[in-house]
Each structure stands twice: as structure tokens, then as C-alpha cells.
C-alpha positions as protocol buffer text, in pm:
chain_id: "A"
residue {
  index: 1
  type: MET
  ca { x: 256 y: 1923 z: 3041 }
}
residue {
  index: 2
  type: GLU
  ca { x: 162 y: 1596 z: 3185 }
}
residue {
  index: 3
  type: GLU
  ca { x: -210 y: 1716 z: 3185 }
}
residue {
  index: 4
  type: ASN
  ca { x: -200 y: 1802 z: 2847 }
}
residue {
  index: 5
  type: GLN
  ca { x: -34 y: 1473 z: 2727 }
}
residue {
  index: 6
  type: THR
  ca { x: -324 y: 1273 z: 2870 }
}
residue {
  index: 7
  type: THR
  ca { x: -565 y: 1494 z: 2684 }
}
residue {
  index: 8
  type: ILE
  ca { x: -451 y: 1383 z: 2338 }
}
residue {
  index: 9
  type: THR
  ca { x: -692 y: 1090 z: 2255 }
}
residue {
  index: 10
  type: GLU
  ca { x: -783 y: 1171 z: 1910 }
}
residue {
  index: 11
  type: PHE
  ca { x: -655 y: 1352 z: 1598 }
}
residue {
  index: 12
  type: VAL
  ca { x: -828 y: 1552 z: 1301 }
}
residue {
  index: 13
  type: LEU
  ca { x: -690 y: 1461 z: 942 }
}
residue {
  index: 14
  type: LEU
  ca { x: -699 y: 1789 z: 775 }
}
residue {
  index: 15
  type: GLY
  ca { x: -691 y: 1628 z: 436 }
}
residue {
  index: 16
  type: PHE
  ca { x: -671 y: 1857 z: 124 }
}
residue {
  index: 17
  type: CYS
  ca { x: -840 y: 2159 z: 222 }
}
residue {
  index: 18
  type: LEU
  ca { x: -992 y: 2250 z: -124 }
}
residue {
  index: 19
  type: GLY
  ca { x: -1355 y: 2344 z: -54 }
}
residue {
  index: 20
  type: PRO
  ca { x: -1685 y: 2146 z: -28 }
}
residue {
  index: 21
  type: ARG
  ca { x: -1742 y: 2103 z: -414 }
}
residue {
  index: 22
  type: ILE
  ca { x: -1398 y: 1992 z: -482 }
}
residue {
  index: 23
  type: HIS
  ca { x: -1415 y: 1762 z: -193 }
}
residue {
  index: 24
  type: LEU
  ca { x: -1724 y: 1613 z: -335 }
}
residue {
  index: 25
  type: VAL
  ca { x: -1572 y: 1564 z: -662 }
}
residue {
  index: 26
  type: LEU
  ca { x: -1268 y: 1398 z: -513 }
}
residue {
  index: 27
  type: PHE
  ca { x: -1507 y: 1174 z: -309 }
}
residue {
  index: 28
  type: LEU
  ca { x: -1666 y: 1046 z: -625 }
}
residue {
  index: 29
  type: LEU
  ca { x: -1334 y: 1010 z: -796 }
}
residue {
  index: 30
  type: PHE
  ca { x: -1176 y: 821 z: -520 }
}
residue {
  index: 31
  type: SER
  ca { x: -1472 y: 604 z: -460 }
}
residue {
  index: 32
  type: LEU
  ca { x: -1438 y: 488 z: -813 }
}
residue {
  index: 33
  type: PHE
  ca { x: -1079 y: 414 z: -790 }
}
residue {
  index: 34
  type: TYR
  ca { x: -1127 y: 226 z: -470 }
}
residue {
  index: 35
  type: THR
  ca { x: -1394 y: 16 z: -620 }
}
residue {
  index: 36
  type: PHE
  ca { x: -1181 y: -64 z: -911 }
}
residue {
  index: 37
  type: THR
  ca { x: -901 y: -155 z: -681 }
}
residue {
  index: 38
  type: ILE
  ca { x: -1105 y: -392 z: -488 }
}
residue {
  index: 39
  type: LEU
  ca { x: -1270 y: -553 z: -793 }
}
residue {
  index: 40
  type: GLY
  ca { x: -954 y: -570 z: -995 }
}
residue {
  index: 41
  type: ASN
  ca { x: -732 y: -726 z: -726 }
}
residue {
  index: 42
  type: GLY
  ca { x: -1016 y: -948 z: -589 }
}
residue {
  index: 43
  type: THR
  ca { x: -1086 y: -1091 z: -956 }
}
residue {
  index: 44
  type: ILE
  ca { x: -717 y: -1156 z: -993 }
}
residue {
  index: 45
  type: LEU
  ca { x: -704 y: -1325 z: -654 }
}
residue {
  index: 46
  type: ALA
  ca { x: -1020 y: -1538 z: -721 }
}
residue {
  index: 47
  type: MET
  ca { x: -893 y: -1648 z: -1070 }
}
residue {
  index: 48
  type: ILE
  ca { x: -555 y: -1744 z: -931 }
}
residue {
  index: 49
  type: CYS
  ca { x: -719 y: -1959 z: -673 }
}
residue {
  index: 50
  type: LEU
  ca { x: -971 y: -2121 z: -912 }
}
residue {
  index: 51
  type: TYR
  ca { x: -764 y: -2214 z: -1198 }
}
residue {
  index: 52
  type: SER
  ca { x: -498 y: -2475 z: -1166 }
}
residue {
  index: 53
  type: ARG
  ca { x: -322 y: -2351 z: -1468 }
}
residue {
  index: 54
  type: LEU
  ca { x: -233 y: -2033 z: -1261 }
}
residue {
  index: 55
  type: HIS
  ca { x: -100 y: -2229 z: -970 }
}
residue {
  index: 56
  type: THR
  ca { x: 266 y: -2123 z: -1063 }
}
residue {
  index: 57
  type: PRO
  ca { x: 528 y: -1923 z: -874 }
}
residue {
  index: 58
  type: MET
  ca { x: 468 y: -1614 z: -1076 }
}
residue {
  index: 59
  type: TYR
  ca { x: 95 y: -1605 z: -990 }
}
residue {
  index: 60
  type: PHE
  ca { x: 150 y: -1724 z: -624 }
}
residue {
  index: 61
  type: PHE
  ca { x: 338 y: -1391 z: -575 }
}
residue {
  index: 62
  type: LEU
  ca { x: 83 y: -1206 z: -778 }
}
residue {
  index: 63
  type: SER
  ca { x: -168 y: -1332 z: -538 }
}
residue {
  index: 64
  type: HIS
  ca { x: 6 y: -1194 z: -248 }
}
residue {
  index: 65
  type: LEU
  ca { x: 48 y: -870 z: -427 }
}
residue {
  index: 66
  type: ALA
  ca { x: -320 y: -861 z: -474 }
}
residue {
  index: 67
  type: ILE
  ca { x: -389 y: -920 z: -98 }
}
residue {
  index: 68
  type: VAL
  ca { x: -139 y: -644 z: -22 }
}
residue {
  index: 69
  type: ASP
  ca { x: -298 y: -401 z: -243 }
}
residue {
  index: 70
  type: MET
  ca { x: -649 y: -458 z: -129 }
}
residue {
  index: 71
  type: ALA
  ca { x: -543 y: -431 z: 240 }
}
residue {
  index: 72
  type: TYR
  ca { x: -353 y: -115 z: 167 }
}
residue {
  index: 73
  type: ALA
  ca { x: -642 y: 37 z: -14 }
}
residue {
  index: 74
  type: CYS
  ca { x: -883 y: -79 z: 279 }
}
residue {
  index: 75
  type: ASN
  ca { x: -635 y: 85 z: 531 }
}
residue {
  index: 76
  type: THR
  ca { x: -628 y: 431 z: 400 }
}
residue {
  index: 77
  type: VAL
  ca { x: -906 y: 498 z: 153 }
}
residue {
  index: 78
  type: PRO
  ca { x: -1223 y: 475 z: 374 }
}
residue {
  index: 79
  type: GLN
  ca { x: -1097 y: 716 z: 620 }
}
residue {
  index: 80
  type: THR
  ca { x: -991 y: 954 z: 344 }
}
residue {
  index: 81
  type: LEU
  ca { x: -1345 y: 927 z: 208 }
}
residue {
  index: 82
  type: ILE
  ca { x: -1499 y: 993 z: 540 }
}
residue {
  index: 83
  type: ASN
  ca { x: -1285 y: 1315 z: 600 }
}
residue {
  index: 84
  type: LEU
  ca { x: -1370 y: 1442 z: 248 }
}
residue {
  index: 85
  type: LEU
  ca { x: -1750 y: 1441 z: 361 }
}
residue {
  index: 86
  type: ASP
  ca { x: -1681 y: 1563 z: 724 }
}
residue {
  index: 87
  type: GLU
  ca { x: -1349 y: 1734 z: 763 }
}
residue {
  index: 88
  type: THR
  ca { x: -1404 y: 1783 z: 1146 }
}
residue {
  index: 89
  type: ARG
  ca { x: -1464 y: 1405 z: 1220 }
}
residue {
  index: 90
  type: PRO
  ca { x: -1163 y: 1280 z: 1447 }
}
residue {
  index: 91
  type: ILE
  ca { x: -979 y: 958 z: 1436 }
}
residue {
  index: 92
  type: THR
  ca { x: -884 y: 798 z: 1774 }
}
residue {
  index: 93
  type: PHE
  ca { x: -544 y: 783 z: 1886 }
}
residue {
  index: 94
  type: ALA
  ca { x: -541 y: 382 z: 1874 }
}
residue {
  index: 95
  type: GLY
  ca { x: -712 y: 413 z: 1530 }
}
residue {
  index: 96
  type: CYS
  ca { x: -442 y: 652 z: 1417 }
}
residue {
  index: 97
  type: MET
  ca { x: -158 y: 418 z: 1541 }
}
residue {
  index: 98
  type: THR
  ca { x: -314 y: 119 z: 1397 }
}
residue {
  index: 99
  type: GLN
  ca { x: -342 y: 288 z: 1048 }
}
residue {
  index: 100
  type: THR
  ca { x: 27 y: 400 z: 1062 }
}
residue {
  index: 101
  type: TYR
  ca { x: 134 y: 36 z: 1171 }
}
residue {
  index: 102
  type: LEU
  ca { x: -70 y: -122 z: 875 }
}
residue {
  index: 103
  type: PHE
  ca { x: 52 y: 121 z: 618 }
}
residue {
  index: 104
  type: LEU
  ca { x: 413 y: 59 z: 690 }
}
residue {
  index: 105
  type: THR
  ca { x: 350 y: -310 z: 698 }
}
residue {
  index: 106
  type: PHE
  ca { x: 182 y: -311 z: 356 }
}
residue {
  index: 107
  type: ALA
  ca { x: 409 y: -76 z: 204 }
}
residue {
  index: 108
  type: ILE
  ca { x: 742 y: -266 z: 322 }
}
residue {
  index: 109
  type: THR
  ca { x: 563 y: -597 z: 220 }
}
residue {
  index: 110
  type: GLU
  ca { x: 496 y: -473 z: -148 }
}
residue {
  index: 111
  type: CYS
  ca { x: 855 y: -362 z: -163 }
}
residue {
  index: 112
  type: LEU
  ca { x: 974 y: -700 z: -83 }
}
residue {
  index: 113
  type: LEU
  ca { x: 734 y: -884 z: -301 }
}
residue {
  index: 114
  type: LEU
  ca { x: 836 y: -656 z: -595 }
}
residue {
  index: 115
  type: VAL
  ca { x: 1186 y: -793 z: -547 }
}
residue {
  index: 116
  type: VAL
  ca { x: 1098 y: -1132 z: -503 }
}
residue {
  index: 117
  type: MET
  ca { x: 881 y: -1133 z: -832 }
}
residue {
  index: 118
  type: SER
  ca { x: 1170 y: -968 z: -1012 }
}
residue {
  index: 119
  type: TYR
  ca { x: 1384 y: -1267 z: -887 }
}
residue {
  index: 120
  type: ASP
  ca { x: 1128 y: -1499 z: -1007 }
}
residue {
  index: 121
  type: ARG
  ca { x: 1121 y: -1345 z: -1356 }
}
residue {
  index: 122
  type: TYR
  ca { x: 1509 y: -1349 z: -1371 }
}
residue {
  index: 123
  type: VAL
  ca { x: 1519 y: -1714 z: -1300 }
}
residue {
  index: 124
  type: ALA
  ca { x: 1228 y: -1796 z: -1555 }
}
residue {
  index: 125
  type: ILE
  ca { x: 1407 y: -1596 z: -1840 }
}
residue {
  index: 126
  type: CYS
  ca { x: 1768 y: -1628 z: -1753 }
}
residue {
  index: 127
  type: HIS
  ca { x: 1779 y: -1991 z: -1622 }
}
residue {
  index: 128
  type: PRO
  ca { x: 1447 y: -2149 z: -1789 }
}
residue {
  index: 129
  type: LEU
  ca { x: 1598 y: -2499 z: -1742 }
}
residue {
  index: 130
  type: HIS
  ca { x: 1651 y: -2480 z: -1366 }
}
residue {
  index: 131
  type: TYR
  ca { x: 1334 y: -2258 z: -1299 }
}
residue {
  index: 132
  type: THR
  ca { x: 1122 y: -2552 z: -1149 }
}
residue {
  index: 133
  type: VAL
  ca { x: 1415 y: -2655 z: -937 }
}
residue {
  index: 134
  type: ILE
  ca { x: 1504 y: -2321 z: -816 }
}
residue {
  index: 135
  type: MET
  ca { x: 1160 y: -2168 z: -765 }
}
residue {
  index: 136
  type: ASN
  ca { x: 1000 y: -2473 z: -612 }
}
residue {
  index: 137
  type: TRP
  ca { x: 702 y: -2431 z: -390 }
}
residue {
  index: 138
  type: ARG
  ca { x: 916 y: -2466 z: -65 }
}
residue {
  index: 139
  type: VAL
  ca { x: 1134 y: -2160 z: -187 }
}
residue {
  index: 140
  type: CYS
  ca { x: 823 y: -1967 z: -285 }
}
residue {
  index: 141
  type: THR
  ca { x: 650 y: -2018 z: 65 }
}
residue {
  index: 142
  type: ILE
  ca { x: 965 y: -1930 z: 255 }
}
residue {
  index: 143
  type: LEU
  ca { x: 1003 y: -1610 z: 27 }
}
residue {
  index: 144
  type: ALA
  ca { x: 651 y: -1501 z: 92 }
}
residue {
  index: 145
  type: ALA
  ca { x: 650 y: -1572 z: 444 }
}
residue {
  index: 146
  type: VAL
  ca { x: 976 y: -1381 z: 500 }
}
residue {
  index: 147
  type: SER
  ca { x: 843 y: -1076 z: 319 }
}
residue {
  index: 148
  type: TRP
  ca { x: 532 y: -1055 z: 538 }
}
residue {
  index: 149
  type: ILE
  ca { x: 710 y: -1154 z: 886 }
}
residue {
  index: 150
  type: PHE
  ca { x: 991 y: -885 z: 822 }
}
residue {
  index: 151
  type: SER
  ca { x: 729 y: -621 z: 735 }
}
residue {
  index: 152
  type: PHE
  ca { x: 529 y: -689 z: 1045 }
}
residue {
  index: 153
  type: LEU
  ca { x: 843 y: -680 z: 1246 }
}
residue {
  index: 154
  type: LEU
  ca { x: 995 y: -377 z: 1089 }
}
residue {
  index: 155
  type: ALA
  ca { x: 657 y: -195 z: 1119 }
}
residue {
  index: 156
  type: LEU
  ca { x: 645 y: -288 z: 1483 }
}
residue {
  index: 157
  type: VAL
  ca { x: 970 y: -118 z: 1556 }
}
residue {
  index: 158
  type: HIS
  ca { x: 843 y: 221 z: 1407 }
}
residue {
  index: 159
  type: LEU
  ca { x: 525 y: 185 z: 1621 }
}
residue {
  index: 160
  type: VAL
  ca { x: 717 y: 128 z: 1942 }
}
residue {
  index: 161
  type: LEU
  ca { x: 942 y: 443 z: 1865 }
}
residue {
  index: 162
  type: ILE
  ca { x: 614 y: 633 z: 1808 }
}
residue {
  index: 163
  type: LEU
  ca { x: 447 y: 504 z: 2117 }
}
residue {
  index: 164
  type: ARG
  ca { x: 734 y: 617 z: 2336 }
}
residue {
  index: 165
  type: LEU
  ca { x: 661 y: 992 z: 2237 }
}
residue {
  index: 166
  type: PRO
  ca { x: 446 y: 1238 z: 2424 }
}
residue {
  index: 167
  type: PHE
  ca { x: 169 y: 1401 z: 2215 }
}
residue {
  index: 168
  type: CYS
  ca { x: 44 y: 1727 z: 2384 }
}
residue {
  index: 169
  type: GLY
  ca { x: -95 y: 1922 z: 2098 }
}
residue {
  index: 170
  type: PRO
  ca { x: -185 y: 2037 z: 1844 }
}
residue {
  index: 171
  type: HIS
  ca { x: -401 y: 1733 z: 1747 }
}
residue {
  index: 172
  type: GLU
  ca { x: -439 y: 1817 z: 1368 }
}
residue {
  index: 173
  type: ILE
  ca { x: -242 y: 1593 z: 1117 }
}
residue {
  index: 174
  type: ASN
  ca { x: -191 y: 1782 z: 777 }
}
residue {
  index: 175
  type: HIS
  ca { x: -247 y: 1466 z: 586 }
}
residue {
  index: 176
  type: PHE
  ca { x: -539 y: 1244 z: 457 }
}
residue {
  index: 177
  type: PHE
  ca { x: -439 y: 966 z: 666 }
}
residue {
  index: 178
  type: CYS
  ca { x: -210 y: 898 z: 964 }
}
residue {
  index: 179
  type: GLU
  ca { x: 122 y: 887 z: 758 }
}
residue {
  index: 180
  type: ILE
  ca { x: 419 y: 841 z: 1003 }
}
residue {
  index: 181
  type: LEU
  ca { x: 611 y: 1172 z: 926 }
}
residue {
  index: 182
  type: SER
  ca { x: 300 y: 1390 z: 972 }
}
residue {
  index: 183
  type: VAL
  ca { x: 234 y: 1221 z: 1294 }
}
residue {
  index: 184
  type: LEU
  ca { x: 583 y: 1272 z: 1422 }
}
residue {
  index: 185
  type: LYS
  ca { x: 545 y: 1645 z: 1369 }
}
residue {
  index: 186
  type: LEU
  ca { x: 290 y: 1648 z: 1654 }
}
residue {
  index: 187
  type: ALA
  ca { x: 522 y: 1493 z: 1908 }
}
residue {
  index: 188
  type: CYS
  ca { x: 633 y: 1705 z: 2200 }
}
residue {
  index: 189
  type: ALA
  ca { x: 973 y: 1555 z: 2219 }
}
residue {
  index: 190
  type: ASP
  ca { x: 1272 y: 1498 z: 2009 }
}
residue {
  index: 191
  type: THR
  ca { x: 1217 y: 1255 z: 1731 }
}
residue {
  index: 192
  type: THR
  ca { x: 1571 y: 1226 z: 1601 }
}
residue {
  index: 193
  type: LEU
  ca { x: 1589 y: 863 z: 1653 }
}
residue {
  index: 194
  type: ASN
  ca { x: 1274 y: 806 z: 1477 }
}
residue {
  index: 195
  type: GLN
  ca { x: 1396 y: 1010 z: 1170 }
}
residue {
  index: 196
  type: VAL
  ca { x: 1718 y: 806 z: 1167 }
}
residue {
  index: 197
  type: VAL
  ca { x: 1536 y: 486 z: 1194 }
}
residue {
  index: 198
  type: ILE
  ca { x: 1301 y: 584 z: 922 }
}
residue {
  index: 199
  type: PHE
  ca { x: 1575 y: 687 z: 700 }
}
residue {
  index: 200
  type: ALA
  ca { x: 1796 y: 368 z: 758 }
}
residue {
  index: 201
  type: ALA
  ca { x: 1477 y: 157 z: 699 }
}
residue {
  index: 202
  type: GLY
  ca { x: 1406 y: 345 z: 385 }
}
residue {
  index: 203
  type: VAL
  ca { x: 1759 y: 278 z: 257 }
}
residue {
  index: 204
  type: PHE
  ca { x: 1724 y: -102 z: 343 }
}
residue {
  index: 205
  type: THR
  ca { x: 1368 y: -152 z: 218 }
}
residue {
  index: 206
  type: LEU
  ca { x: 1385 y: 96 z: -74 }
}
residue {
  index: 207
  type: VAL
  ca { x: 1731 y: 159 z: -211 }
}
residue {
  index: 208
  type: GLY
  ca { x: 1849 y: -172 z: -146 }
}
residue {
  index: 209
  type: PRO
  ca { x: 1567 y: -356 z: -323 }
}
residue {
  index: 210
  type: LEU
  ca { x: 1560 y: -115 z: -599 }
}
residue {
  index: 211
  type: CYS
  ca { x: 1926 y: -196 z: -678 }
}
residue {
  index: 212
  type: LEU
  ca { x: 1832 y: -559 z: -678 }
}
residue {
  index: 213
  type: LEU
  ca { x: 1550 y: -499 z: -902 }
}
residue {
  index: 214
  type: LEU
  ca { x: 1774 y: -302 z: -1161 }
}
residue {
  index: 215
  type: VAL
  ca { x: 2036 y: -590 z: -1148 }
}
residue {
  index: 216
  type: SER
  ca { x: 1743 y: -857 z: -1217 }
}
residue {
  index: 217
  type: TYR
  ca { x: 1588 y: -645 z: -1513 }
}
residue {
  index: 218
  type: THR
  ca { x: 1925 y: -570 z: -1658 }
}
residue {
  index: 219
  type: SER
  ca { x: 2034 y: -931 z: -1681 }
}
residue {
  index: 220
  type: ILE
  ca { x: 1673 y: -1012 z: -1801 }
}
residue {
  index: 221
  type: LEU
  ca { x: 1720 y: -734 z: -2069 }
}
residue {
  index: 222
  type: VAL
  ca { x: 2048 y: -890 z: -2183 }
}
residue {
  index: 223
  type: THR
  ca { x: 1886 y: -1226 z: -2210 }
}
residue {
  index: 224
  type: ILE
  ca { x: 1599 y: -1095 z: -2411 }
}
residue {
  index: 225
  type: LEU
  ca { x: 1839 y: -944 z: -2657 }
}
residue {
  index: 226
  type: ARG
  ca { x: 1982 y: -1281 z: -2709 }
}
residue {
  index: 227
  type: ILE
  ca { x: 1649 y: -1450 z: -2798 }
}
residue {
  index: 228
  type: GLN
  ca { x: 1626 y: -1554 z: -3141 }
}
residue {
  index: 229
  type: SER
  ca { x: 1256 y: -1601 z: -3156 }
}
residue {
  index: 230
  type: GLY
  ca { x: 1095 y: -1257 z: -3221 }
}
residue {
  index: 231
  type: GLU
  ca { x: 776 y: -1373 z: -3055 }
}
residue {
  index: 232
  type: GLY
  ca { x: 957 y: -1495 z: -2746 }
}
residue {
  index: 233
  type: ARG
  ca { x: 1143 y: -1171 z: -2739 }
}
residue {
  index: 234
  type: LYS
  ca { x: 829 y: -969 z: -2775 }
}
residue {
  index: 235
  type: LYS
  ca { x: 662 y: -1158 z: -2491 }
}
residue {
  index: 236
  type: ALA
  ca { x: 949 y: -1128 z: -2245 }
}
residue {
  index: 237
  type: PHE
  ca { x: 1007 y: -760 z: -2338 }
}
residue {
  index: 238
  type: SER
  ca { x: 636 y: -677 z: -2273 }
}
residue {
  index: 239
  type: THR
  ca { x: 636 y: -850 z: -1938 }
}
residue {
  index: 240
  type: CYS
  ca { x: 927 y: -679 z: -1800 }
}
residue {
  index: 241
  type: SER
  ca { x: 863 y: -326 z: -1941 }
}
residue {
  index: 242
  type: SER
  ca { x: 535 y: -341 z: -1763 }
}
residue {
  index: 243
  type: HIS
  ca { x: 694 y: -466 z: -1436 }
}
residue {
  index: 244
  type: LEU
  ca { x: 944 y: -167 z: -1461 }
}
residue {
  index: 245
  type: CYS
  ca { x: 637 y: 85 z: -1496 }
}
residue {
  index: 246
  type: VAL
  ca { x: 518 y: -38 z: -1152 }
}
residue {
  index: 247
  type: VAL
  ca { x: 858 y: -31 z: -998 }
}
residue {
  index: 248
  type: GLY
  ca { x: 959 y: 310 z: -1120 }
}
residue {
  index: 249
  type: LEU
  ca { x: 607 y: 454 z: -993 }
}
residue {
  index: 250
  type: PHE
  ca { x: 630 y: 279 z: -655 }
}
residue {
  index: 251
  type: PHE
  ca { x: 992 y: 296 z: -564 }
}
residue {
  index: 252
  type: GLY
  ca { x: 1025 y: 654 z: -717 }
}
residue {
  index: 253
  type: SER
  ca { x: 771 y: 807 z: -519 }
}
residue {
  index: 254
  type: ALA
  ca { x: 872 y: 650 z: -197 }
}
residue {
  index: 255
  type: ILE
  ca { x: 1234 y: 748 z: -220 }
}
residue {
  index: 256
  type: VAL
  ca { x: 1135 y: 1105 z: -299 }
}
residue {
  index: 257
  type: MET
  ca { x: 915 y: 1094 z: 18 }
}
residue {
  index: 258
  type: TYR
  ca { x: 1135 y: 918 z: 279 }
}
residue {
  index: 259
  type: ILE
  ca { x: 1506 y: 966 z: 160 }
}
residue {
  index: 260
  type: ALA
  ca { x: 1512 y: 1292 z: -49 }
}
residue {
  index: 261
  type: PRO
  ca { x: 1558 y: 1620 z: 139 }
}
residue {
  index: 262
  type: LYS
  ca { x: 1230 y: 1703 z: 299 }
}
residue {
  index: 263
  type: SER
  ca { x: 1274 y: 2085 z: 236 }
}
residue {
  index: 264
  type: GLN
  ca { x: 1225 y: 2040 z: -144 }
}
residue {
  index: 265
  type: HIS
  ca { x: 882 y: 1869 z: -100 }
}
residue {
  index: 266
  type: PRO
  ca { x: 616 y: 2068 z: 79 }
}
residue {
  index: 267
  type: GLU
  ca { x: 342 y: 1910 z: 245 }
}
residue {
  index: 268
  type: GLU
  ca { x: 78 y: 1960 z: -23 }
}
residue {
  index: 269
  type: GLN
  ca { x: 325 y: 1805 z: -279 }
}
residue {
  index: 270
  type: GLN
  ca { x: 366 y: 1510 z: -46 }
}
residue {
  index: 271
  type: LYS
  ca { x: -4 y: 1440 z: -18 }
}
residue {
  index: 272
  type: ILE
  ca { x: -14 y: 1424 z: -409 }
}
residue {
  index: 273
  type: LEU
  ca { x: 273 y: 1176 z: -402 }
}
residue {
  index: 274
  type: PHE
  ca { x: 106 y: 951 z: -140 }
}
residue {
  index: 275
  type: LEU
  ca { x: -194 y: 935 z: -364 }
}
residue {
  index: 276
  type: PHE
  ca { x: 13 y: 691 z: -592 }
}
residue {
  index: 277
  type: TYR
  ca { x: 43 y: 467 z: -291 }
}
residue {
  index: 278
  type: SER
  ca { x: -301 y: 481 z: -167 }
}
residue {
  index: 279
  type: PHE
  ca { x: -518 y: 500 z: -503 }
}
residue {
  index: 280
  type: PHE
  ca { x: -322 y: 465 z: -825 }
}
residue {
  index: 281
  type: ASN
  ca { x: -51 y: 198 z: -764 }
}
residue {
  index: 282
  type: PRO
  ca { x: -317 y: -58 z: -589 }
}
residue {
  index: 283
  type: MET
  ca { x: -544 y: -1 z: -884 }
}
residue {
  index: 284
  type: LEU
  ca { x: -275 y: -32 z: -1168 }
}
residue {
  index: 285
  type: ASN
  ca { x: -114 y: -324 z: -1034 }
}
residue {
  index: 286
  type: PRO
  ca { x: -375 y: -576 z: -1145 }
}
residue {
  index: 287
  type: LEU
  ca { x: -387 y: -417 z: -1490 }
}
residue {
  index: 288
  type: ILE
  ca { x: -13 y: -404 z: -1550 }
}
residue {
  index: 289
  type: TYR
  ca { x: 85 y: -745 z: -1385 }
}
residue {
  index: 290
  type: SER
  ca { x: -207 y: -954 z: -1448 }
}
residue {
  index: 291
  type: LEU
  ca { x: -471 y: -859 z: -1693 }
}
residue {
  index: 292
  type: ARG
  ca { x: -211 y: -785 z: -1966 }
}
residue {
  index: 293
  type: ASN
  ca { x: -113 y: -1152 z: -1922 }
}
residue {
  index: 294
  type: ALA
  ca { x: -232 y: -1401 z: -2192 }
}
residue {
  index: 295
  type: GLU
  ca { x: -291 y: -1672 z: -1945 }
}
residue {
  index: 296
  type: VAL
  ca { x: -492 y: -1442 z: -1702 }
}
residue {
  index: 297
  type: LYS
  ca { x: -705 y: -1303 z: -1991 }
}
residue {
  index: 298
  type: GLY
  ca { x: -768 y: -1662 z: -2110 }
}
residue {
  index: 299
  type: ALA
  ca { x: -887 y: -1767 z: -1749 }
}
residue {
  index: 300
  type: LEU
  ca { x: -1108 y: -1463 z: -1738 }
}
residue {
  index: 301
  type: LYS
  ca { x: -1270 y: -1526 z: -2064 }
}
residue {
  index: 302
  type: ARG
  ca { x: -1328 y: -1892 z: -1967 }
}
residue {
  index: 303
  type: SER
  ca { x: -1496 y: -1777 z: -1663 }
}
residue {
  index: 304
  type: LEU
  ca { x: -1714 y: -1519 z: -1847 }
}
residue {
  index: 305
  type: CYS
  ca { x: -1789 y: -1783 z: -2107 }
}
residue {
  index: 306
  type: LYS
  ca { x: -1896 y: -2032 z: -1830 }
}
residue {
  index: 307
  type: GLU
  ca { x: -2133 y: -1761 z: -1671 }
}
residue {
  index: 308
  type: SER
  ca { x: -2285 y: -1690 z: -1996 }
}
residue {
  index: 309
  type: HIS
  ca { x: -2347 y: -2064 z: -2080 }
}
residue {
  index: 310
  type: SER
  ca { x: -2507 y: -2123 z: -1734 }
}
residue {
  index: 311
  type: CYS
  ca { x: -2723 y: -1807 z: -1770 }
}
residue {
  index: 312
  type: LEU
  ca { x: -2848 y: -1954 z: -2130 }
}
residue {
  index: 313
  type: VAL
  ca { x: -2903 y: -2297 z: -1991 }
}
residue {
  index: 314
  type: TRP
  ca { x: -3114 y: -2151 z: -1681 }
}
residue {
  index: 315
  type: CYS
  ca { x: -3309 y: -1926 z: -1933 }
}
residue {
  index: 316
  type: SER
  ca { x: -3384 y: -2230 z: -2151 }
}
residue {
  index: 317
  type: HIS
  ca { x: -3531 y: -2415 z: -1884 }
}
residue {
  index: 318
  type: HIS
  ca { x: -3733 y: -2127 z: -1740 }
}
residue {
  index: 319
  type: LYS
  ca { x: -3903 y: -1989 z: -2043 }
}
residue {
  index: 320
  type: PRO
  ca { x: -4203 y: -1781 z: -1967 }
}
residue {
  index: 321
  type: TRP
  ca { x: -4401 y: -1939 z: -2228 }
}
């Protein structure tokens, strides 16, 4: 057993196992999603940094969400694309553990950031006169820093608990990336402690934040119904409804994966659910949170107009005739 434990230095990700032609189609489709994710979130991040009108608490948290989504996609998608082209290409043990750790870190950070953003909207809509006092830059910085630090530490706990386990074969992970539950199935020791910690962490970082989100948005909904202005009510309701779409997609699939009974969800179905994390959710966040926002659309239009004007000026000074 000791000899076998030392031979596990790499894993093979089985991925989707659907055949070469379908793998090629998925490769092109996922590559497109990945490109949209990086470009969309990168554009949002650049506009928030460049335009002073977007230097507000809401966009401060949106910038962190964009960073999380880009990092999240960069952590899981490239390896998935590689395996779609070469199913037998292994990932090293260290690489797999790093991917697991970063996946947990970014997933937990996103959970906490969504809660913080809901609190920001709650204060903005329910207590508008006190908004600048409550959500000052010191508070915003502390909330963002706590979200990141807590996520890194909690993910580190999971990683330490995994590294204490022996892995003596098989070395095939039935997933398209090193997801923690799939990795634990290959351990040659009792993983009860890991499962208990994962469940407890899931309750703390999923169910707890979801309850806080529901309380925040319920209070926001009650306040919206009291707004006399039809335009103001429509604007506030549009913002909150789009946020709830992301919350339902993200937290719903996560709770099904980590808290619901596992026997009801076969491995292939779990892979489909994780596609929401790796591909769809990071791609949809900039569309739902930012590009539907009038201020962001205005900043984007101004940026495009400046580019167009610069191009016209350059062309006028460099006429071939």
C-alpha cells in the first residue's frame, strides 16, 4: 500500500466521454463562452477603473465580482479545453490540488460578494439618505477584504484535509476538472471528516448567505412597492430582478451539489450543474449586473465614441491623397 501511494503523482480527467466529434463541438462552444467571459468581465473591470462616475460602492463590488469570474474561468476552463482535445493528457497531483483550492476560493468569494452586493442594494434602496454614511469606502474595503481572506482560509482548510489522505489508485477523476467531491472518491482512506466539513461549510457559505439575500431582497421589494414614482419603481425592480436571476442560478446549483442528497444526482448530471459555475455564470454576470445598467452602457458608449473620433482624426491626417 505504501508503495502504491507514492506512485500517484498525476490524475486523468475523464471529462464528458461523448466521442471525438461532440468533443470538438464542445471545444468550439466552450472556447466561445470562455472568450465572452474574459472580454465581458475585462471590459466591465476596465470601465469601472477608467470612469470616475463608476467609482461608487456598487461598482467597487462589481469590479471584485468581475475579477472573481475571470479568475474562476481561467482556473477551470483551459484544462477542460485541453482534455476535450486530448482525453489522455494527465494533470499533475500538485496541479490538481491547486485547481481544487482555487476553485473553492473563488466559489466562496463569489457567494460572499453576492451577499455584500445585496446588502449594498438594500441600503441604497431602503435607506437612501444614509447610504453614503453606511457604505463609506472604509466599510466597502473591509467587506471586500473579509470576503477574500475568509475564502482563502476556508479553502485552505479543505485543502489541508485533502492532503492528509492517501491516494493509491485509481487515478481517473470522473469530472472535467479537479472538483473536490470527485477527488475525494479516489482517496484510499475514510473521508467522513472531509464530507462533514464540506457539508458544514456549504451550510455556512450557501444556506446562510442565501437566507440573508432573501431577507435583503424581500425588504427591497417591500420598499419598491412603496415608491410613488413609476420610473423609479421600474428601475429599482429591474435591477433587483436581474440580481435575483444570478442568485438563483448560482446558489441553486451549488446547494443541489453540496447539500442535497448525492444519490439523487448521478455524476453526469453533476457535470452539467458544474457547467453553470465554470461557463455560464461567469459569462452571464457582466450581462446581468453591468451591461444592463444605464451608467455602464453610457460609459461604454462614450468609450466607443472616443475610439471612433480618434480613428476619424487619425484618418483625416493620414489621407492617401
